[in-house]
Structure formats: C-alpha cells, structure tokens
XYZ file of C-alpha atoms in Angstrom:
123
model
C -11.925 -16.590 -14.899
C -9.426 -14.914 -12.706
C -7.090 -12.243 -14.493
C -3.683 -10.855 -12.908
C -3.440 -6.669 -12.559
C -1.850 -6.390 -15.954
C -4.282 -8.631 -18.154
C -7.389 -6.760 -16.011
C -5.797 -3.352 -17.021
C -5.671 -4.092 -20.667
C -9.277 -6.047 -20.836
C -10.697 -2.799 -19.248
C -8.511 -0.050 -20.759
C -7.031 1.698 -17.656
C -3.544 1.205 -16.753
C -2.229 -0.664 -13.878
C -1.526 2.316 -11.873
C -4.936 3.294 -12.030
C -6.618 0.050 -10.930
C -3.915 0.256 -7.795
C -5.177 3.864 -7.088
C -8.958 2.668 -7.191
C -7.758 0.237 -4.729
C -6.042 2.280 -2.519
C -9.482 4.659 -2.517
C -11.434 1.699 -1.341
C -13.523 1.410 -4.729
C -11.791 -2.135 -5.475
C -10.554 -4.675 -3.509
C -9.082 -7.512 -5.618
C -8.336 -10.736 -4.320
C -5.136 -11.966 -3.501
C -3.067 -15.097 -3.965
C -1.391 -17.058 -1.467
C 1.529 -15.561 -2.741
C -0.286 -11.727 -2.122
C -0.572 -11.356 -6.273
C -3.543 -9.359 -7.235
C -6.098 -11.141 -9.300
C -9.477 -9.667 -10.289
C -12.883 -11.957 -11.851
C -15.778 -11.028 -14.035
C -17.726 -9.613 -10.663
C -14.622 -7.003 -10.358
C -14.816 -6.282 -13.707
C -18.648 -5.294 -13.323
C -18.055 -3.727 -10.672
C -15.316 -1.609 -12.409
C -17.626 -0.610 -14.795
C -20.440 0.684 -12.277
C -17.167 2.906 -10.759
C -16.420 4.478 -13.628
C -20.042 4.883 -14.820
C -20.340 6.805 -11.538
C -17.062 8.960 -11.827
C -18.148 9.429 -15.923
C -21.516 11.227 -14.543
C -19.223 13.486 -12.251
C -19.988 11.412 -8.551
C -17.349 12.893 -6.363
C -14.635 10.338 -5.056
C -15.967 10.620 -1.601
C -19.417 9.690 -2.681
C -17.884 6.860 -4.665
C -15.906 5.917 -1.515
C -19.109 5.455 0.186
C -21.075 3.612 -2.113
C -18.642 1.302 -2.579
C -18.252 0.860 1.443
C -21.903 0.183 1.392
C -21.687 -2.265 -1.213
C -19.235 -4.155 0.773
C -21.733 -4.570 3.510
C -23.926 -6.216 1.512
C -27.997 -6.612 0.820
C -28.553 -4.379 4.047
C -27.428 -1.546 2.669
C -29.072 -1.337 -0.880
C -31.733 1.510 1.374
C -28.366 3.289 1.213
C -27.029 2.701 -1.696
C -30.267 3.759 -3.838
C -30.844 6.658 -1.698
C -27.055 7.871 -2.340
C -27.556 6.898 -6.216
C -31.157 8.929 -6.562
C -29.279 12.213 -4.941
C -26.767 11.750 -7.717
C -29.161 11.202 -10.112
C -30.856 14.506 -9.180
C -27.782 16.221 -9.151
C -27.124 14.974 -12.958
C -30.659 15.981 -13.659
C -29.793 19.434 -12.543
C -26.703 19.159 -14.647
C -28.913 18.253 -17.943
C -30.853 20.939 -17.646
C -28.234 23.545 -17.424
C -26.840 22.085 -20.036
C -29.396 21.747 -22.685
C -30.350 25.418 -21.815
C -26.858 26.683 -22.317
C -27.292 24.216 -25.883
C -30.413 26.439 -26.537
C -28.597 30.033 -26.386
C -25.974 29.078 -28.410
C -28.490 27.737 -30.948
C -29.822 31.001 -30.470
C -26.696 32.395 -31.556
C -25.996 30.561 -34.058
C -29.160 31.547 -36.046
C -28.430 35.281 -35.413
C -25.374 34.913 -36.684
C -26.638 32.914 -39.649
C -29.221 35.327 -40.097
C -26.943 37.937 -40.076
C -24.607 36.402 -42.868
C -28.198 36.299 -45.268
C -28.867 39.469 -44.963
C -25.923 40.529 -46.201
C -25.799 38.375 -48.938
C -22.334 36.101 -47.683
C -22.699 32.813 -46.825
C-alpha cells in the first residue's frame, strides 16, 4: 500500500516537516510519482521505525547518516552495518551502566533520608 507524505506522517506520528528533514539527511528516500509526489510503503515505514529506534537510543545523526548509506548499498554491506550497530550498542551499554549506578546513589539517598525522617519520629 503506497501512502502520500501527509497520510505517512499521521500513520507514524511525526509531522510532515519531519519526514522531509529525514529525507533531506539521507535517512529516507521515498519514492516519487511521475508527477514528483512523495509516496512512502510498508518497507519505508519499517524502515522509519529502525531510524527512530536508533535516534531514541541516542545514535548521532552522522552515524545514522551512515547506516542508512550502507543500507542503500545493499546485502554487501550488512559487515558494516552490524559492526556500526555493535559500537552503538556498546556505547548504550556504557550508558546503562552509568545510569543504573547513578539509580543506585539516589536509592542510597533516598533511604538516608527516609531513615532520617524515622528517627525522628515524622513520616
């Protein structure tokens, strides 16, 4: 099923500027009409949601732009393309575990606090 720019924006939730932005970066490349409409399918719209799985776990725009450049050069790339993914991935691993040890002190801090308030009898 093909969809024009406005009926793709709404089925995925970002606006038509937007999906003319991603376009402009390289990260989509809709296909065009004889007539040089934009239309988009249900591969685009897969593909849309890989993007913005990638720029949801923080992948910077260039890396995007280049994983998407691979990805238009098809199967002899996917060496690439899962080397440039696993880097990210280590980089969000990294991420985690800063995170979950930040989580940990303010746990930390919580309970002082809360042990603290018993102490003193207030809740």
């Amino acid at each position: 099923m093909a969809y024009l720019i406005g009926e793709f924006a709404k089925r995925t939730g970002l606006t038509i500027h937007t999906l003319r932005y991603y376009e402009k970066l390289g990260l989509l490349h809709p296909k065009r009409t004889s007539g040089n409409v934009r239309y988009y399918d249900q591969l685009d719209e897969r593909w849309l949601a890989m993007i913005l799985r990638l720029k949801a776990t923080g992948m910077p725009i260039k890396d995007m732009q280049r994983f998407a450049a691979l990805r238009e050069q098809g199967e002899a790339t996917y060496a690439q393309r899962m080397n440039l993914l696993q880097q990210h991935l280590q980089h969000l691993d990294g991420e985690v575990a800063q995170l979950l040890a930040n989580r940990e002190k303010l746990v930390e801090k919580i309970q002082f606090y809360n042990d603290r308030l018993q102490e003193n009898g207030s809740s």
